[in-house]
Amino acid sequence: MDNRQAIGSWLSGPKAAAEEMGVDFGYPGQRLGLPQHGPGSVARFGRRIGAVAIDWIGCQLIAYGLITGGNVGAAGNWTLALFLALTVLTVGTVGFTPGKRALGLRVVSEDGGRLGIGRVVVRTLLLALFIPALIWDRDGRGLHDRLARAVQVRI
């Protein structure tokens, strides 16, 4: 291996280097028994971030317009409180938030069933920390989903 290959493997990351050596990681969700494409497959990062943005903006509009009466400084805390309540209530009952529903996503247990309220609360609190959502495994699940034994799938 010359220096260009060593630098190239460093820049592309350990997964690309392992794949060049013949390691097969499979597709996201394969270890969980999920299909590769279509309904029931693991939701991609773009859709998940879009769903969170829709929910956050909705909560922000409600906090700004209805709760604080236009007080920008107080709207931030109310937005977070509304977002947490929305997530716990909707994911805990129907399995998706309005943003997830709009983008065709659902949160389910690793075995395909519904999440219990305890796991939904743990998942939501970890999501509020934001850092766990930015760390994900090779199945594309954020740390908050992994610790709650959940997966976001397409519907």
mmCIF file of C-alpha atoms in Angstrom:
data_model
loop_
_atom_site.group_PDB
_atom_site.id
_atom_site.type_symbol
_atom_site.label_atom_id
_atom_site.label_comp_id
_atom_site.label_asym_id
_atom_site.label_seq_id
_atom_site.Cartn_x
_atom_site.Cartn_y
_atom_site.Cartn_z
ATOM 1 C CA MET A 1 0.000 0.000 0.000
ATOM 2 C CA ASP A 2 1.479 3.350 -0.978
ATOM 3 C CA ASN A 3 0.836 6.644 0.796
ATOM 4 C CA ARG A 4 -2.029 7.618 -1.527
ATOM 5 C CA GLN A 5 -3.965 4.477 -0.625
ATOM 6 C CA ALA A 6 -3.350 5.027 3.087
ATOM 7 C CA ILE A 7 -4.567 8.629 2.865
ATOM 8 C CA GLY A 8 -7.520 7.593 0.728
ATOM 9 C CA SER A 9 -8.600 4.935 3.225
ATOM 10 C CA TRP A 10 -8.297 7.445 6.046
ATOM 11 C CA LEU A 11 -10.410 10.019 4.201
ATOM 12 C CA SER A 12 -13.115 7.575 3.183
ATOM 13 C CA GLY A 13 -13.430 6.113 6.667
ATOM 14 C CA PRO A 14 -13.118 2.689 8.228
ATOM 15 C CA LYS A 15 -16.281 1.288 6.618
ATOM 16 C CA ALA A 16 -15.036 1.988 3.096
ATOM 17 C CA ALA A 17 -11.632 0.531 3.945
ATOM 18 C CA ALA A 18 -13.244 -2.619 5.369
ATOM 19 C CA GLU A 19 -15.488 -2.964 2.308
ATOM 20 C CA GLU A 20 -12.418 -2.739 0.061
ATOM 21 C CA MET A 21 -10.960 -5.670 2.017
ATOM 22 C CA GLY A 22 -14.085 -7.730 1.307
ATOM 23 C CA VAL A 23 -16.231 -7.210 4.426
ATOM 24 C CA ASP A 24 -19.960 -7.281 3.614
ATOM 25 C CA PHE A 25 -21.998 -5.058 5.932
ATOM 26 C CA GLY A 26 -25.263 -5.783 4.170
ATOM 27 C CA TYR A 27 -28.001 -3.184 3.885
ATOM 28 C CA PRO A 28 -29.419 -1.113 6.760
ATOM 29 C CA GLY A 29 -31.935 -3.192 8.690
ATOM 30 C CA GLN A 30 -30.748 -6.570 7.443
ATOM 31 C CA ARG A 31 -29.621 -7.624 10.945
ATOM 32 C CA LEU A 32 -33.094 -6.701 12.211
ATOM 33 C CA GLY A 33 -34.851 -8.777 9.556
ATOM 34 C CA LEU A 34 -36.282 -5.761 7.737
ATOM 35 C CA PRO A 35 -36.634 -5.473 3.956
ATOM 36 C CA GLN A 36 -34.093 -3.496 1.971
ATOM 37 C CA HIS A 37 -36.614 -1.241 0.197
ATOM 38 C CA GLY A 38 -40.254 -0.248 0.484
ATOM 39 C CA PRO A 39 -42.661 -0.417 3.428
ATOM 40 C CA GLY A 40 -41.066 -1.739 6.592
ATOM 41 C CA SER A 41 -37.526 -0.807 5.558
ATOM 42 C CA VAL A 42 -35.332 1.372 7.762
ATOM 43 C CA ALA A 43 -36.060 5.071 7.306
ATOM 44 C CA ARG A 44 -33.196 7.067 5.854
ATOM 45 C CA PHE A 45 -31.564 9.978 7.670
ATOM 46 C CA GLY A 46 -33.000 12.674 5.390
ATOM 47 C CA ARG A 47 -36.599 11.678 6.043
ATOM 48 C CA ARG A 48 -36.001 11.380 9.771
ATOM 49 C CA ILE A 49 -34.408 14.833 10.036
ATOM 50 C CA GLY A 50 -37.201 16.263 7.891
ATOM 51 C CA ALA A 51 -39.833 14.804 10.205
ATOM 52 C CA VAL A 52 -38.123 16.270 13.276
ATOM 53 C CA ALA A 53 -37.927 19.658 11.524
ATOM 54 C CA ILE A 54 -41.658 19.601 10.734
ATOM 55 C CA ASP A 55 -42.511 18.715 14.343
ATOM 56 C CA TRP A 56 -40.116 21.312 15.772
ATOM 57 C CA ILE A 57 -41.391 24.109 13.531
ATOM 58 C CA GLY A 58 -44.992 23.231 14.403
ATOM 59 C CA CYS A 59 -44.214 23.295 18.121
ATOM 60 C CA GLN A 60 -42.343 26.562 17.673
ATOM 61 C CA LEU A 61 -45.281 28.196 15.920
ATOM 62 C CA ILE A 62 -47.668 27.058 18.658
ATOM 63 C CA ALA A 63 -45.336 28.250 21.403
ATOM 64 C CA TYR A 64 -44.712 31.610 19.743
ATOM 65 C CA GLY A 65 -48.253 32.377 18.638
ATOM 66 C CA LEU A 66 -50.499 30.752 21.224
ATOM 67 C CA ILE A 67 -48.586 30.316 24.465
ATOM 68 C CA THR A 68 -46.155 33.223 24.742
ATOM 69 C CA GLY A 69 -48.130 35.752 22.716
ATOM 70 C CA GLY A 70 -45.172 36.597 20.492
ATOM 71 C CA ASN A 71 -42.410 36.606 23.122
ATOM 72 C CA VAL A 72 -39.435 35.163 21.237
ATOM 73 C CA GLY A 73 -37.321 34.702 24.377
ATOM 74 C CA ALA A 74 -39.888 32.525 26.147
ATOM 75 C CA ALA A 75 -40.874 30.570 23.044
ATOM 76 C CA GLY A 76 -37.683 28.437 23.059
ATOM 77 C CA ASN A 77 -38.395 26.663 26.342
ATOM 78 C CA TRP A 78 -42.046 26.205 25.459
ATOM 79 C CA THR A 79 -41.059 24.788 22.075
ATOM 80 C CA LEU A 80 -38.912 22.111 23.711
ATOM 81 C CA ALA A 81 -41.653 21.271 26.235
ATOM 82 C CA LEU A 82 -44.273 20.989 23.488
ATOM 83 C CA PHE A 83 -41.947 18.898 21.328
ATOM 84 C CA LEU A 84 -41.286 16.444 24.176
ATOM 85 C CA ALA A 85 -45.000 16.193 25.040
ATOM 86 C CA LEU A 86 -45.957 15.763 21.377
ATOM 87 C CA THR A 87 -43.375 13.040 20.860
ATOM 88 C CA VAL A 88 -44.270 11.066 23.993
ATOM 89 C CA LEU A 89 -48.023 11.273 23.381
ATOM 90 C CA THR A 90 -48.068 10.541 19.665
ATOM 91 C CA VAL A 91 -45.285 7.953 19.410
ATOM 92 C CA GLY A 92 -46.620 6.296 22.561
ATOM 93 C CA THR A 93 -50.131 5.968 21.147
ATOM 94 C CA VAL A 94 -50.047 5.774 17.337
ATOM 95 C CA GLY A 95 -46.327 5.262 16.683
ATOM 96 C CA PHE A 96 -45.604 8.474 14.806
ATOM 97 C CA THR A 97 -45.567 12.244 15.209
ATOM 98 C CA PRO A 98 -47.311 14.514 12.681
ATOM 99 C CA GLY A 99 -43.976 15.103 10.941
ATOM 100 C CA LYS A 100 -43.213 11.376 10.754
ATOM 101 C CA ARG A 101 -46.702 10.693 9.398
ATOM 102 C CA ALA A 102 -46.351 13.415 6.771
ATOM 103 C CA LEU A 103 -43.108 11.822 5.544
ATOM 104 C CA GLY A 104 -44.350 8.222 5.800
ATOM 105 C CA LEU A 105 -42.426 7.047 8.870
ATOM 106 C CA ARG A 106 -43.339 5.071 11.973
ATOM 107 C CA VAL A 107 -41.454 4.151 15.166
ATOM 108 C CA VAL A 108 -41.729 0.461 16.062
ATOM 109 C CA SER A 109 -40.041 -1.962 18.404
ATOM 110 C CA GLU A 110 -37.183 -4.083 17.077
ATOM 111 C CA ASP A 111 -39.588 -7.016 16.910
ATOM 112 C CA GLY A 112 -42.102 -4.981 14.883
ATOM 113 C CA GLY A 113 -44.577 -4.262 17.682
ATOM 114 C CA ARG A 114 -45.487 -1.057 19.448
ATOM 115 C CA LEU A 115 -43.182 0.609 21.942
ATOM 116 C CA GLY A 116 -44.259 0.669 25.559
ATOM 117 C CA ILE A 117 -44.649 4.063 27.225
ATOM 118 C CA GLY A 118 -41.450 3.576 29.255
ATOM 119 C CA ARG A 119 -39.375 3.013 26.134
ATOM 120 C CA VAL A 120 -41.031 5.985 24.432
ATOM 121 C CA VAL A 121 -40.141 8.245 27.376
ATOM 122 C CA VAL A 122 -36.516 7.031 27.379
ATOM 123 C CA ARG A 123 -36.280 7.516 23.624
ATOM 124 C CA THR A 124 -37.768 11.010 23.804
ATOM 125 C CA LEU A 125 -35.528 12.157 26.650
ATOM 126 C CA LEU A 126 -32.466 10.923 24.776
ATOM 127 C CA LEU A 127 -33.707 12.686 21.634
ATOM 128 C CA ALA A 128 -33.958 15.928 23.624
ATOM 129 C CA LEU A 129 -30.238 15.656 24.380
ATOM 130 C CA PHE A 130 -29.691 15.768 20.581
ATOM 131 C CA ILE A 131 -26.261 14.084 20.753
ATOM 132 C CA PRO A 132 -27.654 10.503 20.726
ATOM 133 C CA ALA A 133 -29.618 11.268 17.581
ATOM 134 C CA LEU A 134 -26.400 12.171 15.768
ATOM 135 C CA ILE A 135 -24.681 8.896 16.643
ATOM 136 C CA TRP A 136 -26.010 5.933 14.708
ATOM 137 C CA ASP A 137 -25.191 2.309 14.028
ATOM 138 C CA ARG A 138 -24.780 0.522 10.721
ATOM 139 C CA ASP A 139 -28.539 -0.053 10.536
ATOM 140 C CA GLY A 140 -29.070 3.697 10.508
ATOM 141 C CA ARG A 141 -30.616 3.822 13.976
ATOM 142 C CA GLY A 142 -29.740 6.722 16.247
ATOM 143 C CA LEU A 143 -28.399 5.961 19.698
ATOM 144 C CA HIS A 144 -31.743 7.044 21.169
ATOM 145 C CA ASP A 145 -33.523 4.398 19.055
ATOM 146 C CA ARG A 146 -30.929 1.746 19.807
ATOM 147 C CA LEU A 147 -31.123 2.242 23.586
ATOM 148 C CA ALA A 148 -34.934 2.191 23.443
ATOM 149 C CA ARG A 149 -34.771 -0.933 21.218
ATOM 150 C CA ALA A 150 -36.738 0.884 18.515
ATOM 151 C CA VAL A 151 -36.400 1.427 14.794
ATOM 152 C CA GLN A 152 -37.928 4.003 12.462
ATOM 153 C CA VAL A 153 -39.415 2.368 9.387
ATOM 154 C CA ARG A 154 -41.170 3.504 6.243
ATOM 155 C CA ILE A 155 -44.926 2.948 6.010
#
